[in-house]
Amino acid sequence: MTSGFTNEQAARAALLGAAKALGPAGLNAGRAGNLSLRWHRGGRDGLLLTPSAIDYDRMVEDDIVWLPLMPGLAAGRDDALADPPECFGSRRPSSEWRLHHDVHLDRPGVGAVIHVHAPWATTLACLDKVQREGVPAFHYMIAVAGGDSLPCAPYEPFGSARLSAVTLAALRDRHACLLANHGMVATGATLSDCFELALQVEWLCRVYAQVLQCGTPVLLDEARMRDALARFGRYRSAQSSS
Ligand code: 13P
């Protein structure tokens, strides 16, 4: 899969633009969150990634780093805040480099990954019920996440390989998930798909939180969600052919 940009500078500019748009879109606060875009360099598969701990207002294109995909990395048991074995750029990569790297490695159809501490997604990700069951099919739009629920990965420390491993597991058959006591991860074939999904997940989480405050949600059963997912596929393919 390619990112759709003709050169690396254009890809960096798009990633930076998306990073700076997170706050105004209500998806993030301060320095939290990180974004990546699949980008091949010199024949190597890899990703452009936002740097660690830099305020988005001050971030510039050259702060973005590039990592190769490293299929030989050990399985995710480590909870240390380790730097990647290979990384190119003048800044330290996001502490969540392993999560971004592993999603790009595991899911060749993914072109971009966004991790944010969006307020409603994070609110739900702190609830015991949501950590156990995910966000259920309370609204047909849950289908945007790729199935009949929005799963929540169990808590693991930020920046750990273990967080990457539980995120990959939660993303199985899904385009997005919550991270317990942390935030959300959204993926997409393109950066704009990924950004749009992050906004939709945040909307779903806000509405589900409101529903829980008002009463007991009526959940859509398996047959209705199967139908919604099929309709959703057709609706999306109509968009892409127009
Ligand atoms: P970075 O600034 O290292 O990307 O970390 C922010 C964050 O949200 C960690 O989960």
PDB file of C-alpha atoms and ligand atoms in Angstrom:
ATOM      1  CA  MET A   1       0.000   0.000   0.000  1.00  0.00           C
ATOM      2  CA  THR A   2       1.240   3.519  -0.787  1.00  0.00           C
ATOM      3  CA  SER A   3       0.417   6.717   1.061  1.00  0.00           C
ATOM      4  CA  GLY A   4      -0.628   8.672  -2.051  1.00  0.00           C
ATOM      5  CA  PHE A   5       2.068  11.353  -1.675  1.00  0.00           C
ATOM      6  CA  THR A   6       4.558  11.957  -4.477  1.00  0.00           C
ATOM      7  CA  ASN A   7       7.518  12.834  -2.274  1.00  0.00           C
ATOM      8  CA  GLU A   8       8.601  12.609   1.345  1.00  0.00           C
ATOM      9  CA  GLN A   9       8.330  16.354   1.986  1.00  0.00           C
ATOM     10  CA  ALA A  10       4.669  16.274   0.956  1.00  0.00           C
ATOM     11  CA  ALA A  11       4.090  13.249   3.201  1.00  0.00           C
ATOM     12  CA  ARG A  12       5.795  15.032   6.137  1.00  0.00           C
ATOM     13  CA  ALA A  13       3.702  18.164   5.529  1.00  0.00           C
ATOM     14  CA  ALA A  14       0.496  16.107   5.554  1.00  0.00           C
ATOM     15  CA  LEU A  15       1.464  14.269   8.747  1.00  0.00           C
ATOM     16  CA  LEU A  16       2.351  17.539  10.456  1.00  0.00           C
ATOM     17  CA  GLY A  17      -0.911  19.129   9.275  1.00  0.00           C
ATOM     18  CA  ALA A  18      -2.901  16.222  10.710  1.00  0.00           C
ATOM     19  CA  ALA A  19      -0.946  16.407  13.990  1.00  0.00           C
ATOM     20  CA  LYS A  20      -1.697  20.128  14.355  1.00  0.00           C
ATOM     21  CA  ALA A  21      -5.376  19.566  13.489  1.00  0.00           C
ATOM     22  CA  LEU A  22      -5.922  17.090  16.364  1.00  0.00           C
ATOM     23  CA  GLY A  23      -6.345  19.720  19.095  1.00  0.00           C
ATOM     24  CA  PRO A  24      -8.744  22.010  17.160  1.00  0.00           C
ATOM     25  CA  ALA A  25     -10.774  18.887  16.203  1.00  0.00           C
ATOM     26  CA  GLY A  26     -11.211  18.072  19.890  1.00  0.00           C
ATOM     27  CA  LEU A  27      -9.209  14.870  19.580  1.00  0.00           C
ATOM     28  CA  ASN A  28      -6.264  15.696  21.777  1.00  0.00           C
ATOM     29  CA  ALA A  29      -4.699  17.980  24.343  1.00  0.00           C
ATOM     30  CA  GLY A  30      -1.137  19.217  24.848  1.00  0.00           C
ATOM     31  CA  ARG A  31       1.637  16.899  23.692  1.00  0.00           C
ATOM     32  CA  ALA A  32      -0.355  13.698  24.008  1.00  0.00           C
ATOM     33  CA  GLY A  33      -0.878  11.394  21.059  1.00  0.00           C
ATOM     34  CA  ASN A  34       1.185  10.470  18.029  1.00  0.00           C
ATOM     35  CA  LEU A  35       0.705   9.790  14.318  1.00  0.00           C
ATOM     36  CA  SER A  36       2.409   7.751  11.632  1.00  0.00           C
ATOM     37  CA  LEU A  37       2.266   7.389   7.887  1.00  0.00           C
ATOM     38  CA  ARG A  38       3.596   4.427   5.909  1.00  0.00           C
ATOM     39  CA  TRP A  39       6.534   5.600   3.839  1.00  0.00           C
ATOM     40  CA  HIS A  40       9.079   3.567   1.860  1.00  0.00           C
ATOM     41  CA  ARG A  41      12.613   4.924   1.705  1.00  0.00           C
ATOM     42  CA  GLY A  42      15.439   3.643  -0.486  1.00  0.00           C
ATOM     43  CA  GLY A  43      13.642   0.358  -1.137  1.00  0.00           C
ATOM     44  CA  ARG A  44      12.886  -0.232   2.558  1.00  0.00           C
ATOM     45  CA  ASP A  45       9.387  -0.382   4.020  1.00  0.00           C
ATOM     46  CA  GLY A  46       8.937   1.997   6.900  1.00  0.00           C
ATOM     47  CA  LEU A  47       6.986   4.809   8.486  1.00  0.00           C
ATOM     48  CA  LEU A  48       7.153   8.513   9.142  1.00  0.00           C
ATOM     49  CA  LEU A  49       6.365   9.144  12.807  1.00  0.00           C
ATOM     50  CA  THR A  50       5.853  12.193  15.014  1.00  0.00           C
ATOM     51  CA  PRO A  51       8.618  12.919  17.545  1.00  0.00           C
ATOM     52  CA  SER A  52       8.286  12.400  21.297  1.00  0.00           C
ATOM     53  CA  ALA A  53       7.174  15.068  23.759  1.00  0.00           C
ATOM     54  CA  ILE A  54       7.093  18.031  21.372  1.00  0.00           C
ATOM     55  CA  ASP A  55       4.181  20.427  21.517  1.00  0.00           C
ATOM     56  CA  TYR A  56       2.202  20.241  18.269  1.00  0.00           C
ATOM     57  CA  ASP A  57       2.203  24.056  18.012  1.00  0.00           C
ATOM     58  CA  ARG A  58       6.009  24.028  17.865  1.00  0.00           C
ATOM     59  CA  MET A  59       6.445  20.874  15.786  1.00  0.00           C
ATOM     60  CA  VAL A  60       7.997  21.312  12.298  1.00  0.00           C
ATOM     61  CA  GLU A  61       8.336  18.921   9.349  1.00  0.00           C
ATOM     62  CA  ASP A  62      11.981  18.154  10.130  1.00  0.00           C
ATOM     63  CA  ASP A  63      11.026  16.935  13.630  1.00  0.00           C
ATOM     64  CA  ILE A  64       9.285  13.963  12.032  1.00  0.00           C
ATOM     65  CA  VAL A  65      11.415  10.809  12.108  1.00  0.00           C
ATOM     66  CA  TRP A  66      11.556   7.766   9.841  1.00  0.00           C
ATOM     67  CA  LEU A  67      11.784   4.163  11.015  1.00  0.00           C
ATOM     68  CA  PRO A  68      12.221   1.076   8.863  1.00  0.00           C
ATOM     69  CA  LEU A  69       9.901  -1.866   9.424  1.00  0.00           C
ATOM     70  CA  MET A  70      11.930  -4.359  11.429  1.00  0.00           C
ATOM     71  CA  PRO A  71      10.287  -7.791  11.211  1.00  0.00           C
ATOM     72  CA  GLY A  72      12.919  -9.314  13.499  1.00  0.00           C
ATOM     73  CA  LEU A  73      11.997  -7.331  16.641  1.00  0.00           C
ATOM     74  CA  ALA A  74      11.402  -9.559  19.649  1.00  0.00           C
ATOM     75  CA  ALA A  75       7.790 -10.268  20.611  1.00  0.00           C
ATOM     76  CA  GLY A  76       6.180  -7.623  22.765  1.00  0.00           C
ATOM     77  CA  ARG A  77       6.874  -8.609  26.363  1.00  0.00           C
ATOM     78  CA  ASP A  78       9.028  -5.668  27.332  1.00  0.00           C
ATOM     79  CA  ASP A  79       7.599  -2.773  29.314  1.00  0.00           C
ATOM     80  CA  ALA A  80      10.717  -0.582  29.176  1.00  0.00           C
ATOM     81  CA  LEU A  81      10.685   2.772  27.369  1.00  0.00           C
ATOM     82  CA  ALA A  82      13.275   1.581  24.838  1.00  0.00           C
ATOM     83  CA  ASP A  83      14.439   3.418  21.715  1.00  0.00           C
ATOM     84  CA  PRO A  84      14.096   1.599  18.371  1.00  0.00           C
ATOM     85  CA  PRO A  85      17.212  -0.195  17.065  1.00  0.00           C
ATOM     86  CA  GLU A  86      17.042   1.981  13.915  1.00  0.00           C
ATOM     87  CA  CYS A  87      15.566   5.450  13.566  1.00  0.00           C
ATOM     88  CA  PHE A  88      16.472   8.373  11.291  1.00  0.00           C
ATOM     89  CA  GLY A  89      15.914  11.998  12.244  1.00  0.00           C
ATOM     90  CA  SER A  90      17.088  14.692  14.613  1.00  0.00           C
ATOM     91  CA  ARG A  91      14.452  13.962  17.291  1.00  0.00           C
ATOM     92  CA  ARG A  92      13.583  10.982  19.451  1.00  0.00           C
ATOM     93  CA  PRO A  93      10.668   9.060  17.957  1.00  0.00           C
ATOM     94  CA  SER A  94       7.342   8.965  19.741  1.00  0.00           C
ATOM     95  CA  SER A  95       7.462   6.752  22.813  1.00  0.00           C
ATOM     96  CA  GLU A  96       4.714   4.747  21.062  1.00  0.00           C
ATOM     97  CA  TRP A  97       7.012   3.904  18.108  1.00  0.00           C
ATOM     98  CA  ARG A  98       6.609   0.207  18.794  1.00  0.00           C
ATOM     99  CA  LEU A  99       2.810   0.369  18.576  1.00  0.00           C
ATOM    100  CA  HIS A 100       2.917   2.291  15.270  1.00  0.00           C
ATOM    101  CA  HIS A 101       5.688   0.087  13.885  1.00  0.00           C
ATOM    102  CA  ASP A 102       3.918  -3.151  14.783  1.00  0.00           C
ATOM    103  CA  VAL A 103       0.548  -2.060  13.332  1.00  0.00           C
ATOM    104  CA  HIS A 104       2.209  -1.097  10.016  1.00  0.00           C
ATOM    105  CA  LEU A 105       4.153  -4.380  10.013  1.00  0.00           C
ATOM    106  CA  ASP A 106       1.154  -6.559  10.862  1.00  0.00           C
ATOM    107  CA  ARG A 107      -1.425  -4.828   8.654  1.00  0.00           C
ATOM    108  CA  PRO A 108      -0.095  -4.151   5.142  1.00  0.00           C
ATOM    109  CA  GLY A 109      -3.382  -2.436   4.167  1.00  0.00           C
ATOM    110  CA  VAL A 110      -2.883   0.238   6.834  1.00  0.00           C
ATOM    111  CA  GLY A 111      -1.327   3.464   5.564  1.00  0.00           C
ATOM    112  CA  ALA A 112      -1.704   5.609   8.680  1.00  0.00           C
ATOM    113  CA  VAL A 113      -2.135   5.229  12.437  1.00  0.00           C
ATOM    114  CA  ILE A 114      -3.337   7.853  14.914  1.00  0.00           C
ATOM    115  CA  HIS A 115      -3.145   7.466  18.681  1.00  0.00           C
ATOM    116  CA  VAL A 116      -4.884  10.147  20.768  1.00  0.00           C
ATOM    117  CA  HIS A 117      -6.191  10.798  24.255  1.00  0.00           C
ATOM    118  CA  ALA A 118      -9.532  12.050  22.912  1.00  0.00           C
ATOM    119  CA  PRO A 119     -11.728  12.988  25.894  1.00  0.00           C
ATOM    120  CA  TRP A 120     -14.793  10.775  25.300  1.00  0.00           C
ATOM    121  CA  ALA A 121     -12.827   7.770  24.081  1.00  0.00           C
ATOM    122  CA  THR A 122     -10.572   8.116  27.109  1.00  0.00           C
ATOM    123  CA  THR A 123     -13.548   8.505  29.448  1.00  0.00           C
ATOM    124  CA  LEU A 124     -15.015   5.198  28.256  1.00  0.00           C
ATOM    125  CA  ALA A 125     -11.599   3.505  28.264  1.00  0.00           C
ATOM    126  CA  CYS A 126     -11.475   4.123  32.034  1.00  0.00           C
ATOM    127  CA  LEU A 127     -14.770   2.248  32.693  1.00  0.00           C
ATOM    128  CA  ASP A 128     -14.645  -1.322  33.952  1.00  0.00           C
ATOM    129  CA  LYS A 129     -17.625  -2.363  31.775  1.00  0.00           C
ATOM    130  CA  VAL A 130     -16.012  -0.984  28.610  1.00  0.00           C
ATOM    131  CA  GLN A 131     -12.648  -2.556  29.433  1.00  0.00           C
ATOM    132  CA  ARG A 132     -14.377  -5.940  29.748  1.00  0.00           C
ATOM    133  CA  GLU A 133     -16.822  -5.735  26.832  1.00  0.00           C
ATOM    134  CA  GLY A 134     -15.711  -2.867  24.605  1.00  0.00           C
ATOM    135  CA  VAL A 135     -18.306  -0.439  23.266  1.00  0.00           C
ATOM    136  CA  PRO A 136     -21.187  -2.652  22.086  1.00  0.00           C
ATOM    137  CA  ALA A 137     -23.481  -2.217  19.068  1.00  0.00           C
ATOM    138  CA  PHE A 138     -25.608   0.571  20.585  1.00  0.00           C
ATOM    139  CA  HIS A 139     -25.621   2.403  17.209  1.00  0.00           C
ATOM    140  CA  TYR A 140     -25.182   1.039  13.692  1.00  0.00           C
ATOM    141  CA  MET A 141     -22.244   3.426  13.106  1.00  0.00           C
ATOM    142  CA  ILE A 142     -20.130   1.188  15.346  1.00  0.00           C
ATOM    143  CA  ALA A 143     -19.580  -0.566  11.977  1.00  0.00           C
ATOM    144  CA  VAL A 144     -17.028   2.135  11.077  1.00  0.00           C
ATOM    145  CA  ALA A 145     -14.625   0.346  13.397  1.00  0.00           C
ATOM    146  CA  GLY A 146     -14.968  -2.760  11.208  1.00  0.00           C
ATOM    147  CA  GLY A 147     -17.261  -4.976  13.285  1.00  0.00           C
ATOM    148  CA  ASP A 148     -20.090  -5.084  15.811  1.00  0.00           C
ATOM    149  CA  SER A 149     -18.141  -3.549  18.699  1.00  0.00           C
ATOM    150  CA  LEU A 150     -15.305  -1.185  19.452  1.00  0.00           C
ATOM    151  CA  PRO A 151     -12.869  -3.300  21.501  1.00  0.00           C
ATOM    152  CA  CYS A 152     -10.749  -2.004  24.382  1.00  0.00           C
ATOM    153  CA  ALA A 153      -7.175  -3.281  24.784  1.00  0.00           C
ATOM    154  CA  PRO A 154      -6.232  -4.020  28.429  1.00  0.00           C
ATOM    155  CA  TYR A 155      -3.992  -1.574  30.274  1.00  0.00           C
ATOM    156  CA  GLU A 156      -0.255  -1.754  29.655  1.00  0.00           C
ATOM    157  CA  PRO A 157       2.264   1.022  30.312  1.00  0.00           C
ATOM    158  CA  PHE A 158       2.593   3.720  27.645  1.00  0.00           C
ATOM    159  CA  GLY A 159       5.553   3.210  25.333  1.00  0.00           C
ATOM    160  CA  SER A 160       5.829  -0.508  26.094  1.00  0.00           C
ATOM    161  CA  ALA A 161       6.085  -3.387  23.640  1.00  0.00           C
ATOM    162  CA  ARG A 162       3.335  -5.023  25.711  1.00  0.00           C
ATOM    163  CA  LEU A 163       1.007  -2.112  24.898  1.00  0.00           C
ATOM    164  CA  SER A 164       1.763  -2.709  21.240  1.00  0.00           C
ATOM    165  CA  ALA A 165       0.962  -6.438  21.602  1.00  0.00           C
ATOM    166  CA  VAL A 166      -2.424  -5.890  23.310  1.00  0.00           C
ATOM    167  CA  THR A 167      -3.298  -3.169  20.769  1.00  0.00           C
ATOM    168  CA  LEU A 168      -2.580  -5.505  17.854  1.00  0.00           C
ATOM    169  CA  ALA A 169      -4.803  -8.134  19.466  1.00  0.00           C
ATOM    170  CA  ALA A 170      -7.649  -5.600  19.964  1.00  0.00           C
ATOM    171  CA  LEU A 171      -7.283  -4.436  16.356  1.00  0.00           C
ATOM    172  CA  ARG A 172      -7.774  -7.943  14.982  1.00  0.00           C
ATOM    173  CA  ASP A 173     -10.692  -7.537  12.481  1.00  0.00           C
ATOM    174  CA  ARG A 174     -11.048  -3.886  13.502  1.00  0.00           C
ATOM    175  CA  HIS A 175      -9.832  -0.501  12.277  1.00  0.00           C
ATOM    176  CA  ALA A 176      -9.856   1.147  15.706  1.00  0.00           C
ATOM    177  CA  CYS A 177      -9.810   0.295  19.399  1.00  0.00           C
ATOM    178  CA  LEU A 178      -9.708   1.908  22.816  1.00  0.00           C
ATOM    179  CA  LEU A 179      -6.715   1.552  25.147  1.00  0.00           C
ATOM    180  CA  ALA A 180      -7.664   0.996  28.793  1.00  0.00           C
ATOM    181  CA  ASN A 181      -6.941   3.984  31.050  1.00  0.00           C
ATOM    182  CA  HIS A 182      -5.203   5.647  28.136  1.00  0.00           C
ATOM    183  CA  GLY A 183      -7.016   6.639  24.902  1.00  0.00           C
ATOM    184  CA  MET A 184      -7.721   5.303  21.404  1.00  0.00           C
ATOM    185  CA  VAL A 185      -5.981   4.082  18.262  1.00  0.00           C
ATOM    186  CA  ALA A 186      -7.428   4.546  14.768  1.00  0.00           C
ATOM    187  CA  THR A 187      -6.020   3.172  11.522  1.00  0.00           C
ATOM    188  CA  GLY A 188      -6.808   3.865   7.887  1.00  0.00           C
ATOM    189  CA  ALA A 189      -5.700   3.135   4.355  1.00  0.00           C
ATOM    190  CA  THR A 190      -4.906   6.862   4.080  1.00  0.00           C
ATOM    191  CA  LEU A 191      -4.164   9.598   6.584  1.00  0.00           C
ATOM    192  CA  SER A 192      -7.491  11.306   5.889  1.00  0.00           C
ATOM    193  CA  ASP A 193      -9.420   8.020   6.349  1.00  0.00           C
ATOM    194  CA  CYS A 194      -7.596   7.513   9.617  1.00  0.00           C
ATOM    195  CA  PHE A 195      -8.329  11.045  10.851  1.00  0.00           C
ATOM    196  CA  GLU A 196     -11.986  10.706   9.899  1.00  0.00           C
ATOM    197  CA  LEU A 197     -12.221   7.392  11.762  1.00  0.00           C
ATOM    198  CA  ALA A 198     -10.673   8.935  14.885  1.00  0.00           C
ATOM    199  CA  LEU A 199     -13.379  11.645  14.756  1.00  0.00           C
ATOM    200  CA  GLN A 200     -16.123   9.034  14.291  1.00  0.00           C
ATOM    201  CA  VAL A 201     -14.828   6.903  17.162  1.00  0.00           C
ATOM    202  CA  GLU A 202     -14.790   9.975  19.389  1.00  0.00           C
ATOM    203  CA  TRP A 203     -18.390  10.775  18.351  1.00  0.00           C
ATOM    204  CA  LEU A 204     -19.487   7.185  19.073  1.00  0.00           C
ATOM    205  CA  CYS A 205     -17.830   7.294  22.491  1.00  0.00           C
ATOM    206  CA  ARG A 206     -19.475  10.618  23.364  1.00  0.00           C
ATOM    207  CA  VAL A 207     -22.911   9.371  22.374  1.00  0.00           C
ATOM    208  CA  TYR A 208     -22.466   6.042  24.199  1.00  0.00           C
ATOM    209  CA  ALA A 209     -21.397   7.904  27.359  1.00  0.00           C
ATOM    210  CA  GLN A 210     -24.524  10.084  27.059  1.00  0.00           C
ATOM    211  CA  VAL A 211     -26.738   7.027  26.513  1.00  0.00           C
ATOM    212  CA  LEU A 212     -25.298   5.379  29.641  1.00  0.00           C
ATOM    213  CA  GLN A 213     -26.126   8.508  31.618  1.00  0.00           C
ATOM    214  CA  CYS A 214     -29.726   8.531  30.366  1.00  0.00           C
ATOM    215  CA  GLY A 215     -30.606   4.867  30.791  1.00  0.00           C
ATOM    216  CA  THR A 216     -30.058   1.375  29.410  1.00  0.00           C
ATOM    217  CA  PRO A 217     -28.958   1.207  25.761  1.00  0.00           C
ATOM    218  CA  VAL A 218     -30.928  -0.960  23.331  1.00  0.00           C
ATOM    219  CA  LEU A 219     -28.289  -3.015  21.544  1.00  0.00           C
ATOM    220  CA  LEU A 220     -28.505  -4.043  17.886  1.00  0.00           C
ATOM    221  CA  ASP A 221     -28.466  -7.836  17.560  1.00  0.00           C
ATOM    222  CA  GLU A 222     -26.084  -9.836  15.382  1.00  0.00           C
ATOM    223  CA  ALA A 223     -28.432  -9.956  12.353  1.00  0.00           C
ATOM    224  CA  ARG A 224     -28.978  -6.186  12.407  1.00  0.00           C
ATOM    225  CA  MET A 225     -25.285  -5.514  12.727  1.00  0.00           C
ATOM    226  CA  ARG A 226     -24.498  -7.956   9.887  1.00  0.00           C
ATOM    227  CA  ASP A 227     -26.957  -6.011   7.762  1.00  0.00           C
ATOM    228  CA  ALA A 228     -25.473  -2.666   8.885  1.00  0.00           C
ATOM    229  CA  LEU A 229     -21.953  -3.860   8.036  1.00  0.00           C
ATOM    230  CA  ALA A 230     -23.062  -4.990   4.557  1.00  0.00           C
ATOM    231  CA  ARG A 231     -24.857  -1.678   3.935  1.00  0.00           C
ATOM    232  CA  PHE A 232     -21.826   0.159   5.187  1.00  0.00           C
ATOM    233  CA  GLY A 233     -19.584  -1.642   2.706  1.00  0.00           C
ATOM    234  CA  ARG A 234     -21.917  -0.662  -0.150  1.00  0.00           C
ATOM    235  CA  TYR A 235     -22.204   2.953   1.092  1.00  0.00           C
ATOM    236  CA  ARG A 236     -18.402   3.270   1.227  1.00  0.00           C
ATOM    237  CA  SER A 237     -17.895   1.735  -2.221  1.00  0.00           C
ATOM    238  CA  ALA A 238     -20.463   4.187  -3.673  1.00  0.00           C
ATOM    239  CA  GLN A 239     -18.380   7.034  -2.178  1.00  0.00           C
ATOM    240  CA  SER A 240     -15.090   5.779  -3.579  1.00  0.00           C
ATOM    241  CA  SER A 241     -16.516   5.369  -7.098  1.00  0.00           C
ATOM    242  CA  SER A 242     -18.039   8.885  -7.154  1.00  0.00           C
TER     243      SER A 242
HETATM  244  P1  13P B   1       4.936  10.827  22.676  1.00  0.00           P
HETATM  245  O1  13P B   1       5.016  12.341  22.894  1.00  0.00           O
HETATM  246  O2  13P B   1       6.230  10.148  23.058  1.00  0.00           O
HETATM  247  O3  13P B   1       4.443  10.511  21.311  1.00  0.00           O
HETATM  248  O4  13P B   1       3.907  10.235  23.737  1.00  0.00           O
HETATM  249  C1  13P B   1       2.633  10.761  23.912  1.00  0.00           C
HETATM  250  C2  13P B   1       1.660   9.696  24.280  1.00  0.00           C
HETATM  251  O5  13P B   1       0.477   9.946  24.097  1.00  0.00           O
HETATM  252  C3  13P B   1       2.075   8.390  24.816  1.00  0.00           C
HETATM  253  O6  13P B   1       1.033   7.476  24.794  1.00  0.00           O
END
